[in-house]
């Protein structure tokens, strides 16, 4: 594996080796050396040198390139799905959704960039003329985690290119294969040299990238813990930052909810992608009056789940992506045991495959609010449930978290759901739906879930710096 710098594949000069393992069968896929800080310097220099010409391209020219990327993604879809399955453990069904969503994202920004007024003139009554301008921020560093390859990167790469920024992209060192293929694709379409640079780096080189003087902005998606380091390092040179961090999102099931719908949304909101979602609705709050009937149906559904590689349907679950993450989830199960949390389901009903980083889904009920499982992001298939008597109590419980990324409300009255939604301190709220994110919506969190917003016009604004000329 090589880095892609200034339109050329270049050998890494780093000495730290990473082993990629297929999470479905624990077989080694490959080993590679990660980028050194010198490789990072070369990538930043290339982006810096390419900035002037790329920033002068017209919105239409940039839109053309974004559409070319989307067209090319469509052509290599099956390869990307295969690599996502191999490297991340996703089923082909879920990997296909990722690729399709990333294509939508490139097309969305290709369209949006043509509608934005990058320069606007106002003639004032006092005779002055104002020219408001939106300028690309400059060289941006884009850093992504391993749970949604191609999507988390599309949410950054598409608006950054649309804005006229040049970039250094660092995907997760643990799941680099889909984005490596994406870069090959850019090379094939002869994307302008130096505008897009890929470095396959670990935390050391990533830190160097974040602190680099020639980087004007960092857009980071990952854990809150690392996000805090990124923000601190960026502060030294007053870099702009967008941080998409962790979550511990609630799902509120109101007294008038349709129970089958509630089960469906609770399952998908928690166990899709094996629970490895920043926005997983992992704190379930159900109205006391329907709790017994809901729990009965939820228990039956979870106990009927099948674990395995490349399965189809909402009642199936693939592996955890890495051994390290599997260990972390198992540590939380030990805590649950020590805290004597009550399991809703009979785990014997679910079969565990012999090989692979699989873990059974877990549902705990009546979880105390002081429990670490209630408070902390686990990033695996563990859901904690509580009942509530009044909606006031539900809102307080939902908002009582360090995080504020997402929330779901299941209700028979959408009108009432909208009123309740206004009181939730979360960046994205679903009413009677789950984990559905459109490119023209908005993504980002309150509190420790992040800083700034991705997607929609806000996503593009995140790569623009405004100024004004007064004449
Ligand atoms: P992580 O924070 O360990 O790593 C994320 C990325 O940061 C990786 O590419 C990693 O190599 C890099 N990195 C590590 N140390 C760094 C440093 N010191 N400086 C700069 N970069 C560094 O997260 P992860 O385990 O890859 O992903 C899981 C986390 O990501 C979860 O907390 C999840 O909630 C979060 N996430 C958030 C969103 C969102 O949109 N809010 C989306 C997906 C994942």
Short mmCIF file of C-alpha atoms and ligand atoms in Angstrom, two decimals:
data_model
loop_
_atom_site.label_atom_id
_atom_site.label_comp_id
_atom_site.label_asym_id
_atom_site.label_seq_id
_atom_site.Cartn_x
_atom_site.Cartn_y
_atom_site.Cartn_z
CA UNK A 1 0.00 0.00 0.00
CA UNK A 2 1.29 3.47 -0.89
CA UNK A 3 0.36 7.04 -0.17
CA UNK A 4 -1.11 9.13 -2.97
CA UNK A 5 0.66 12.47 -3.05
CA UNK A 6 0.61 15.12 -5.78
CA UNK A 7 -1.12 12.79 -8.23
CA UNK A 8 1.41 9.97 -7.79
CA UNK A 9 1.56 6.76 -5.75
CA UNK A 10 4.53 7.02 -3.40
CA UNK A 11 6.09 4.48 -1.09
CA UNK A 12 5.68 5.23 2.59
CA UNK A 13 8.79 6.06 4.56
CA UNK A 14 7.15 5.02 7.85
CA UNK A 15 8.23 1.99 9.88
CA UNK A 16 5.09 1.24 11.87
CA UNK A 17 3.30 -1.85 10.57
CA UNK A 18 -0.46 -2.50 10.59
CA UNK A 19 -2.13 -5.86 10.11
CA UNK A 20 -5.56 -5.90 8.49
CA UNK A 21 -7.76 -8.79 9.61
CA UNK A 22 -10.99 -10.00 8.04
CA UNK A 23 -13.44 -9.70 10.96
CA UNK A 24 -15.70 -12.43 9.54
CA UNK A 25 -13.08 -15.19 9.74
CA UNK A 26 -10.06 -13.68 11.58
CA UNK A 27 -7.74 -14.27 8.62
CA UNK A 28 -4.99 -11.79 7.90
CA UNK A 29 -5.85 -9.79 4.79
CA UNK A 30 -2.56 -7.93 4.49
CA UNK A 31 0.13 -5.98 6.32
CA UNK A 32 1.35 -2.52 5.42
CA UNK A 33 3.57 0.28 6.74
CA UNK A 34 1.88 3.52 7.73
CA UNK A 35 2.95 7.02 6.67
CA UNK A 36 5.76 8.88 8.41
CA UNK A 37 5.60 12.54 9.41
CA UNK A 38 7.77 13.28 6.32
CA UNK A 39 5.09 11.69 4.13
CA UNK A 40 2.55 13.94 5.81
CA UNK A 41 4.74 16.98 5.08
CA UNK A 42 4.94 15.98 1.41
CA UNK A 43 1.16 15.57 1.19
CA UNK A 44 0.50 18.95 2.84
CA UNK A 45 3.03 20.61 0.53
CA UNK A 46 1.29 19.11 -2.52
CA UNK A 47 -2.11 20.34 -1.30
CA UNK A 48 -0.63 23.76 -0.56
CA UNK A 49 0.89 24.06 -4.05
CA UNK A 50 -2.32 22.93 -5.74
CA UNK A 51 -4.53 25.32 -3.77
CA UNK A 52 -4.08 28.42 -5.90
CA UNK A 53 -5.20 26.86 -9.19
CA UNK A 54 -7.98 24.73 -7.66
CA UNK A 55 -9.38 27.68 -5.71
CA UNK A 56 -9.65 29.61 -8.98
CA UNK A 57 -11.73 26.95 -10.75
CA UNK A 58 -15.37 27.87 -11.31
CA UNK A 59 -18.17 26.19 -9.33
CA UNK A 60 -19.27 24.56 -12.59
CA UNK A 61 -15.81 23.04 -13.14
CA UNK A 62 -15.79 21.68 -9.59
CA UNK A 63 -19.33 20.36 -10.04
CA UNK A 64 -18.16 18.52 -13.16
CA UNK A 65 -15.40 16.83 -11.19
CA UNK A 66 -17.80 15.85 -8.40
CA UNK A 67 -20.19 14.34 -10.92
CA UNK A 68 -17.27 12.48 -12.54
CA UNK A 69 -16.43 11.03 -9.12
CA UNK A 70 -20.06 9.96 -8.62
CA UNK A 71 -20.16 8.36 -12.09
CA UNK A 72 -16.95 6.51 -11.42
CA UNK A 73 -18.18 5.34 -8.00
CA UNK A 74 -21.18 3.85 -9.77
CA UNK A 75 -18.86 1.93 -12.11
CA UNK A 76 -16.71 0.43 -9.32
CA UNK A 77 -19.56 -0.12 -6.88
CA UNK A 78 -19.24 -3.89 -6.67
CA UNK A 79 -15.49 -3.70 -5.93
CA UNK A 80 -16.09 -1.15 -3.17
CA UNK A 81 -18.82 -3.32 -1.64
CA UNK A 82 -16.50 -6.33 -1.68
CA UNK A 83 -13.67 -4.39 0.02
CA UNK A 84 -16.00 -2.92 2.63
CA UNK A 85 -17.23 -6.42 3.42
CA UNK A 86 -13.69 -7.83 3.66
CA UNK A 87 -12.13 -5.01 5.65
CA UNK A 88 -15.04 -3.83 7.80
CA UNK A 89 -17.15 -6.99 8.01
CA UNK A 90 -20.27 -5.28 6.71
CA UNK A 91 -22.81 -7.39 4.82
CA UNK A 92 -22.91 -6.68 1.09
CA UNK A 93 -26.42 -5.28 1.67
CA UNK A 94 -25.18 -2.68 4.18
CA UNK A 95 -22.00 -1.93 2.20
CA UNK A 96 -24.18 -1.23 -0.85
CA UNK A 97 -26.16 1.34 1.17
CA UNK A 98 -22.88 3.04 2.13
CA UNK A 99 -21.69 3.28 -1.48
CA UNK A 100 -25.07 4.52 -2.71
CA UNK A 101 -25.19 7.17 0.03
CA UNK A 102 -21.71 8.37 -0.83
CA UNK A 103 -22.69 8.68 -4.52
CA UNK A 104 -25.72 10.78 -3.48
CA UNK A 105 -23.45 12.98 -1.41
CA UNK A 106 -21.07 13.76 -4.34
CA UNK A 107 -24.04 14.48 -6.61
CA UNK A 108 -25.71 16.65 -3.97
CA UNK A 109 -22.64 18.90 -3.59
CA UNK A 110 -22.15 18.99 -7.39
CA UNK A 111 -25.64 20.46 -7.57
CA UNK A 112 -25.41 22.74 -4.53
CA UNK A 113 -22.12 24.36 -5.48
CA UNK A 114 -23.75 25.71 -8.64
CA UNK A 115 -26.52 27.39 -6.61
CA UNK A 116 -24.37 29.15 -4.03
CA UNK A 117 -23.54 32.83 -4.53
CA UNK A 118 -19.79 32.91 -3.89
CA UNK A 119 -19.77 36.66 -4.46
CA UNK A 120 -22.65 39.06 -3.87
CA UNK A 121 -22.70 42.82 -4.52
CA UNK A 122 -24.90 45.19 -2.50
CA UNK A 123 -25.29 48.87 -3.51
CA UNK A 124 -26.04 50.82 -0.31
CA UNK A 125 -28.08 54.01 0.03
CA UNK A 126 -25.05 55.93 1.31
CA UNK A 127 -23.22 55.24 -1.94
CA UNK A 128 -20.94 52.47 -0.74
CA UNK A 129 -20.72 49.16 -2.53
CA UNK A 130 -20.31 45.95 -0.53
CA UNK A 131 -18.95 42.76 -2.04
CA UNK A 132 -19.61 39.76 0.22
CA UNK A 133 -17.35 36.83 -0.70
CA UNK A 134 -17.19 33.20 0.27
CA UNK A 135 -13.63 31.90 -0.11
CA UNK A 136 -12.26 28.39 0.24
CA UNK A 137 -10.53 27.99 3.63
CA UNK A 138 -7.37 26.55 2.08
CA UNK A 139 -5.67 23.21 2.78
CA UNK A 140 -7.86 20.92 4.85
CA UNK A 141 -7.00 17.74 6.74
CA UNK A 142 -9.78 15.15 6.73
CA UNK A 143 -9.64 12.32 9.27
CA UNK A 144 -12.19 9.51 9.47
CA UNK A 145 -12.93 6.43 11.63
CA UNK A 146 -13.58 2.82 10.55
CA UNK A 147 -17.33 2.31 10.96
CA UNK A 148 -18.74 3.89 7.79
CA UNK A 149 -15.98 4.00 5.17
CA UNK A 150 -16.84 5.95 2.02
CA UNK A 151 -19.72 7.78 3.74
CA UNK A 152 -17.85 9.66 6.47
CA UNK A 153 -15.24 10.52 3.86
CA UNK A 154 -17.81 11.63 1.23
CA UNK A 155 -19.37 13.99 3.79
CA UNK A 156 -15.98 15.73 4.00
CA UNK A 157 -14.34 15.28 0.58
CA UNK A 158 -17.38 16.38 -1.47
CA UNK A 159 -18.02 19.74 0.28
CA UNK A 160 -14.28 20.44 0.66
CA UNK A 161 -13.69 20.03 -3.09
CA UNK A 162 -16.91 21.91 -3.90
CA UNK A 163 -15.73 24.85 -1.80
CA UNK A 164 -12.41 24.99 -3.66
CA UNK A 165 -10.22 23.56 -0.88
CA UNK A 166 -7.38 21.14 -1.47
CA UNK A 167 -7.00 18.29 0.95
CA UNK A 168 -5.02 15.63 2.74
CA UNK A 169 -7.25 12.71 3.61
CA UNK A 170 -6.40 10.20 6.32
CA UNK A 171 -8.86 7.30 6.56
CA UNK A 172 -8.84 4.90 9.51
CA UNK A 173 -5.63 2.87 9.41
CA UNK A 174 -7.76 -0.16 10.34
CA UNK A 175 -10.18 0.07 7.41
CA UNK A 176 -8.30 1.76 4.56
CA UNK A 177 -9.21 -0.60 1.69
CA UNK A 178 -12.45 0.99 0.39
CA UNK A 179 -10.86 4.45 0.38
CA UNK A 180 -7.67 3.10 -1.19
CA UNK A 181 -9.81 1.86 -4.07
CA UNK A 182 -11.59 5.23 -4.16
CA UNK A 183 -8.18 6.91 -4.59
CA UNK A 184 -7.26 4.52 -7.43
CA UNK A 185 -10.47 5.62 -9.04
CA UNK A 186 -9.48 9.30 -8.75
CA UNK A 187 -6.12 8.46 -10.28
CA UNK A 188 -7.87 6.76 -13.20
CA UNK A 189 -10.01 9.80 -13.97
CA UNK A 190 -6.87 11.96 -13.73
CA UNK A 191 -8.14 14.13 -10.95
CA UNK A 192 -6.06 17.35 -10.79
CA UNK A 193 -2.65 16.75 -9.19
CA UNK A 194 -2.21 17.68 -5.56
CA UNK A 195 -5.87 18.58 -4.95
CA UNK A 196 -6.62 15.24 -3.28
CA UNK A 197 -3.85 13.51 -1.30
CA UNK A 198 -4.19 10.25 0.61
CA UNK A 199 -1.99 9.27 3.50
CA UNK A 200 -2.31 5.94 5.28
CA UNK A 201 -1.31 7.05 8.73
CA UNK A 202 -1.55 6.00 12.34
CA UNK A 203 -2.14 8.32 15.31
CA UNK A 204 1.44 9.68 15.37
CA UNK A 205 1.45 10.92 11.78
CA UNK A 206 -2.20 12.02 12.18
CA UNK A 207 -1.20 14.23 15.10
CA UNK A 208 1.53 15.76 12.96
CA UNK A 209 -1.04 16.47 10.25
CA UNK A 210 -3.44 18.16 12.68
CA UNK A 211 -0.69 20.38 14.07
CA UNK A 212 0.81 21.24 10.66
CA UNK A 213 1.19 25.00 10.10
CA UNK A 214 0.13 24.80 6.44
CA UNK A 215 -3.17 23.08 7.29
CA UNK A 216 -5.96 25.65 7.62
CA UNK A 217 -8.75 23.40 8.80
CA UNK A 218 -9.22 19.95 10.33
CA UNK A 219 -12.41 18.01 9.87
CA UNK A 220 -12.30 15.05 12.21
CA UNK A 221 -14.75 12.21 12.81
CA UNK A 222 -13.93 9.86 15.64
CA UNK A 223 -14.06 9.41 19.38
CA UNK A 224 -14.63 12.31 21.77
CA UNK A 225 -11.36 11.45 23.50
CA UNK A 226 -9.25 11.88 20.34
CA UNK A 227 -11.44 14.81 19.23
CA UNK A 228 -10.37 16.75 22.33
CA UNK A 229 -6.68 16.21 21.40
CA UNK A 230 -7.41 17.33 17.85
CA UNK A 231 -9.10 20.50 19.07
CA UNK A 232 -6.20 21.28 21.40
CA UNK A 233 -3.58 20.71 18.69
CA UNK A 234 -5.55 22.79 16.19
CA UNK A 235 -5.92 25.64 18.70
CA UNK A 236 -2.18 26.37 18.62
CA UNK A 237 -2.49 27.86 15.14
CA UNK A 238 -6.18 28.82 15.46
CA UNK A 239 -7.19 26.29 12.81
CA UNK A 240 -10.85 25.88 12.00
CA UNK A 241 -12.21 22.56 13.24
CA UNK A 242 -15.25 20.44 12.61
CA UNK A 243 -15.54 17.58 15.07
CA UNK A 244 -18.02 14.72 14.66
CA UNK A 245 -17.62 12.72 17.84
CA UNK A 246 -19.29 10.11 20.00
CA UNK A 247 -22.86 9.69 21.15
CA UNK A 248 -25.20 7.98 23.58
CA UNK A 249 -28.46 8.70 21.87
CA UNK A 250 -31.94 8.10 23.29
CA UNK A 251 -35.02 6.56 21.69
CA UNK A 252 -38.29 7.65 23.29
CA UNK A 253 -41.27 5.32 22.85
CA UNK A 254 -44.39 7.26 23.78
CA UNK A 255 -47.64 5.80 25.19
CA UNK A 256 -49.39 6.04 21.82
CA UNK A 257 -46.62 4.35 19.79
CA UNK A 258 -47.38 1.49 17.44
CA UNK A 259 -45.54 -1.35 19.18
CA UNK A 260 -44.42 -3.20 16.05
CA UNK A 261 -43.07 0.04 14.65
CA UNK A 262 -41.33 0.76 17.96
CA UNK A 263 -39.65 -2.67 17.92
CA UNK A 264 -38.59 -2.22 14.31
CA UNK A 265 -37.06 1.22 14.94
CA UNK A 266 -35.43 0.20 18.23
CA UNK A 267 -33.81 -2.80 16.50
CA UNK A 268 -32.54 -0.86 13.51
CA UNK A 269 -31.50 2.16 15.56
CA UNK A 270 -29.34 -0.03 17.76
CA UNK A 271 -28.18 -3.15 15.93
CA UNK A 272 -27.61 -1.90 12.36
CA UNK A 273 -23.86 -2.12 11.59
CA UNK A 274 -23.57 -4.30 14.73
CA UNK A 275 -24.22 -1.25 16.90
CA UNK A 276 -21.04 0.46 15.66
CA UNK A 277 -22.78 3.75 15.02
CA UNK A 278 -22.06 7.11 16.63
CA UNK A 279 -25.81 7.74 16.48
CA UNK A 280 -26.91 4.33 17.79
CA UNK A 281 -30.02 4.85 19.93
CA UNK A 282 -28.54 2.92 22.81
CA UNK A 283 -30.66 4.42 25.63
CA UNK A 284 -34.24 3.26 25.27
CA UNK A 285 -37.00 5.04 27.20
CA UNK A 286 -40.42 3.44 27.04
CA UNK A 287 -43.66 4.70 28.61
CA UNK A 288 -44.58 2.61 31.62
CA UNK A 289 -48.11 1.92 30.37
CA UNK A 290 -46.83 -0.03 27.34
CA UNK A 291 -43.49 -1.27 28.68
CA UNK A 292 -44.52 -4.90 29.35
CA UNK A 293 -46.05 -5.37 25.92
CA UNK A 294 -43.13 -3.61 24.21
CA UNK A 295 -40.51 -5.65 26.10
CA UNK A 296 -42.28 -8.89 25.17
CA UNK A 297 -42.15 -8.07 21.46
CA UNK A 298 -38.62 -6.64 21.64
CA UNK A 299 -37.33 -9.75 23.45
CA UNK A 300 -38.84 -12.04 20.81
CA UNK A 301 -37.33 -9.99 17.99
CA UNK A 302 -33.82 -9.81 19.49
CA UNK A 303 -33.82 -13.51 20.38
CA UNK A 304 -34.64 -14.33 16.76
CA UNK A 305 -31.55 -12.51 15.46
CA UNK A 306 -28.97 -14.41 13.42
CA UNK A 307 -25.25 -13.67 13.55
CA UNK A 308 -22.99 -14.35 10.59
CA UNK A 309 -21.02 -13.03 7.65
CA UNK A 310 -22.86 -11.32 4.82
CA UNK A 311 -26.43 -11.99 6.00
CA UNK A 312 -29.44 -10.06 4.75
CA UNK A 313 -32.28 -8.40 6.67
CA UNK A 314 -32.96 -6.42 9.84
CA UNK A 315 -32.79 -9.49 12.10
CA UNK A 316 -29.21 -10.32 11.14
CA UNK A 317 -25.95 -8.94 12.47
CA UNK A 318 -22.37 -9.11 11.23
CA UNK A 319 -19.15 -9.05 13.23
CA UNK A 320 -17.48 -6.24 15.14
CA UNK A 321 -14.83 -4.70 12.89
CA UNK A 322 -11.74 -5.16 15.07
CA UNK A 323 -10.54 -7.38 17.91
CA UNK A 324 -9.77 -4.25 19.93
CA UNK A 325 -13.36 -3.03 19.67
CA UNK A 326 -14.67 -6.51 20.51
CA UNK A 327 -12.53 -6.50 23.66
CA UNK A 328 -13.89 -3.10 24.63
CA UNK A 329 -17.49 -4.30 24.30
CA UNK A 330 -16.69 -7.40 26.34
CA UNK A 331 -15.27 -5.17 29.09
CA UNK A 332 -18.64 -3.39 29.25
CA UNK A 333 -20.36 -6.77 29.58
CA UNK A 334 -18.12 -7.49 32.58
CA UNK A 335 -19.17 -4.16 34.09
CA UNK A 336 -22.82 -5.10 33.46
CA UNK A 337 -22.20 -8.37 35.31
CA UNK A 338 -20.57 -6.56 38.26
CA UNK A 339 -23.40 -4.04 38.34
CA UNK A 340 -25.88 -6.96 38.21
CA UNK A 341 -27.78 -5.47 35.30
CA UNK A 342 -30.88 -7.40 34.29
CA UNK A 343 -30.91 -8.97 30.84
CA UNK A 344 -34.23 -8.91 28.97
CA UNK A 345 -33.26 -11.70 26.61
CA UNK A 346 -32.25 -15.33 26.91
CA UNK A 347 -28.81 -15.29 25.26
CA UNK A 348 -28.95 -19.06 24.72
CA UNK A 349 -31.49 -18.44 21.98
CA UNK A 350 -28.80 -16.80 19.82
CA UNK A 351 -26.01 -18.80 18.17
CA UNK A 352 -22.49 -17.39 18.02
CA UNK A 353 -20.43 -18.29 14.91
CA UNK A 354 -17.23 -20.18 15.78
CA UNK A 355 -14.90 -17.82 13.94
CA UNK A 356 -14.91 -14.06 13.56
CA UNK A 357 -15.29 -11.07 15.89
CA UNK A 358 -18.95 -11.77 16.62
CA UNK A 359 -20.80 -10.79 19.76
CA UNK A 360 -24.42 -11.41 20.72
CA UNK A 361 -26.84 -8.49 20.99
CA UNK A 362 -27.58 -7.50 24.61
CA UNK A 363 -30.62 -5.78 26.10
CA UNK A 364 -30.55 -4.61 29.72
CA UNK A 365 -33.66 -3.25 31.43
CA UNK A 366 -34.20 -0.96 34.44
CA UNK A 367 -30.61 0.23 34.04
CA UNK A 368 -29.71 2.78 36.77
CA UNK A 369 -28.78 6.21 35.40
CA UNK A 370 -25.49 6.01 37.34
CA UNK A 371 -24.47 2.84 35.45
CA UNK A 372 -21.47 3.24 33.15
CA UNK A 373 -23.44 1.35 30.53
CA UNK A 374 -26.15 4.03 30.64
CA UNK A 375 -23.70 6.91 30.44
CA UNK A 376 -20.80 5.86 28.22
CA UNK A 377 -20.57 5.19 24.51
CA UNK A 378 -19.97 1.47 24.00
CA UNK A 379 -20.00 1.34 20.19
CA UNK A 380 -21.37 -2.19 20.05
CA UNK A 381 -24.71 -4.04 20.19
CA UNK A 382 -25.71 -3.26 23.79
CA UNK A 383 -28.92 -1.36 24.52
CA UNK A 384 -29.94 -0.07 27.95
CA UNK A 385 -33.63 0.46 28.72
CA UNK A 386 -35.68 2.34 31.31
CA UNK A 387 -39.34 3.18 31.70
CA UNK A 388 -40.81 6.63 32.31
CA UNK A 389 -44.10 7.87 33.75
CA UNK A 390 -44.34 11.38 32.32
CA UNK A 391 -42.95 12.98 29.17
CA UNK A 392 -41.22 15.55 31.37
CA UNK A 393 -39.28 12.69 32.94
CA UNK A 394 -38.50 11.23 29.50
CA UNK A 395 -37.14 14.55 28.21
CA UNK A 396 -35.00 15.02 31.31
CA UNK A 397 -33.61 11.49 31.03
CA UNK A 398 -32.97 11.89 27.30
CA UNK A 399 -31.09 15.18 27.78
CA UNK A 400 -29.19 14.00 30.84
CA UNK A 401 -26.07 12.98 28.91
CA UNK A 402 -22.64 14.36 28.09
CA UNK A 403 -23.51 13.70 24.45
CA UNK A 404 -26.16 15.14 22.13
CA UNK A 405 -25.77 13.61 18.69
CA UNK A 406 -29.13 12.08 17.78
CA UNK A 407 -32.50 10.95 19.13
CA UNK A 408 -35.58 9.06 17.97
CA UNK A 409 -39.20 9.60 18.99
CA UNK A 410 -41.78 6.91 18.28
CA UNK A 411 -45.30 8.23 18.59
CA UNK A 412 -48.81 7.90 17.19
CA UNK A 413 -48.95 11.69 16.82
CA UNK A 414 -46.32 13.28 14.60
CA UNK A 415 -47.61 16.71 15.66
CA UNK A 416 -46.91 15.92 19.28
CA UNK A 417 -43.57 14.36 18.30
CA UNK A 418 -42.51 17.65 16.69
CA UNK A 419 -43.32 19.57 19.88
CA UNK A 420 -41.28 17.14 21.93
CA UNK A 421 -38.40 17.20 19.44
CA UNK A 422 -37.91 20.92 20.09
CA UNK A 423 -36.92 20.09 23.66
CA UNK A 424 -34.28 17.49 22.81
CA UNK A 425 -30.64 18.63 22.92
CA UNK A 426 -29.60 16.56 19.91
CA UNK A 427 -28.22 17.39 16.48
CA UNK A 428 -30.50 15.06 14.50
CA UNK A 429 -33.93 13.90 15.65
CA UNK A 430 -35.92 11.20 13.89
CA UNK A 431 -39.67 10.90 14.36
CA UNK A 432 -40.93 7.39 13.57
CA UNK A 433 -37.78 6.63 11.60
CA UNK A 434 -34.17 5.75 12.37
CA UNK A 435 -30.65 6.40 11.15
CA UNK A 436 -31.87 7.91 7.90
CA UNK A 437 -29.51 10.72 6.85
CA UNK A 438 -30.03 12.65 3.62
CA UNK A 439 -27.28 14.79 2.09
CA UNK A 440 -29.53 17.86 2.21
CA UNK A 441 -30.18 17.43 5.95
CA UNK A 442 -27.63 18.16 8.65
CA UNK A 443 -25.22 16.17 10.79
CA UNK A 444 -23.41 17.07 14.00
CA UNK A 445 -23.82 17.07 17.72
CA UNK A 446 -24.56 19.14 20.79
CA UNK A 447 -22.25 19.00 23.82
CA UNK A 448 -19.41 16.42 23.64
CA UNK A 449 -20.77 15.00 20.39
CA UNK A 450 -18.92 17.64 18.44
CA UNK A 451 -18.40 21.07 16.97
CA UNK A 452 -19.81 22.29 13.64
CA UNK A 453 -22.15 20.61 11.18
CA UNK A 454 -21.72 18.43 8.12
CA UNK A 455 -24.09 17.90 5.17
CA UNK A 456 -26.48 20.43 3.65
CA UNK A 457 -25.41 24.02 3.11
CA UNK A 458 -23.79 24.02 6.56
CA UNK A 459 -21.47 21.26 5.38
CA UNK A 460 -20.26 23.47 2.52
CA UNK A 461 -20.03 26.58 4.74
CA UNK A 462 -17.66 24.62 6.94
CA UNK A 463 -15.04 24.85 4.16
CA UNK A 464 -15.63 28.53 3.35
CA UNK A 465 -14.23 31.66 4.92
CA UNK A 466 -16.29 34.82 4.39
CA UNK A 467 -15.03 38.35 3.86
CA UNK A 468 -16.33 41.63 2.57
CA UNK A 469 -14.95 44.42 0.38
CA UNK A 470 -16.32 47.93 1.01
CA UNK A 471 -15.92 50.43 -1.81
P1 LIG B 1 -10.76 7.16 16.97
O1 LIG B 1 -11.01 8.47 17.61
O2 LIG B 1 -9.93 6.18 17.68
O3 LIG B 1 -10.04 7.38 15.54
C1 LIG B 1 -10.61 8.19 14.54
C2 LIG B 1 -9.52 8.61 13.56
O4 LIG B 1 -8.60 9.46 14.26
C3 LIG B 1 -8.69 7.47 13.01
O5 LIG B 1 -8.41 7.72 11.66
C4 LIG B 1 -7.40 7.54 13.84
O6 LIG B 1 -6.27 7.03 13.19
C5 LIG B 1 -7.26 9.03 14.05
N1 LIG B 1 -6.46 9.43 15.21
C6 LIG B 1 -6.14 8.70 16.29
N2 LIG B 1 -5.41 9.45 17.15
C7 LIG B 1 -5.27 10.67 16.59
C8 LIG B 1 -4.65 11.89 17.00
N3 LIG B 1 -4.02 11.99 18.16
N4 LIG B 1 -4.73 12.96 16.19
C9 LIG B 1 -5.41 12.89 15.02
N5 LIG B 1 -6.02 11.77 14.59
C10 LIG B 1 -5.96 10.67 15.36
O7 LIG B 1 -12.20 6.57 16.60
P2 LIG B 1 -12.54 5.17 15.95
O8 LIG B 1 -12.36 4.10 16.96
O9 LIG B 1 -11.86 5.04 14.63
O10 LIG B 1 -14.11 5.37 15.64
C11 LIG B 1 -15.11 5.25 16.60
C12 LIG B 1 -15.52 6.59 17.14
O11 LIG B 1 -15.91 7.45 16.07
C13 LIG B 1 -16.75 6.52 18.05
O12 LIG B 1 -16.54 7.29 19.19
C14 LIG B 1 -17.87 7.10 17.20
O13 LIG B 1 -18.93 7.65 17.94
C15 LIG B 1 -17.14 8.11 16.40
N6 LIG B 1 -17.89 8.43 15.17
C16 LIG B 1 -18.56 9.61 15.13
C17 LIG B 1 -19.33 9.92 14.01
C18 LIG B 1 -20.11 11.21 13.93
O14 LIG B 1 -20.55 11.56 12.84
N7 LIG B 1 -20.31 11.93 15.02
C19 LIG B 1 -19.39 9.03 12.93
C20 LIG B 1 -18.68 7.84 13.01
C21 LIG B 1 -17.93 7.55 14.15
#
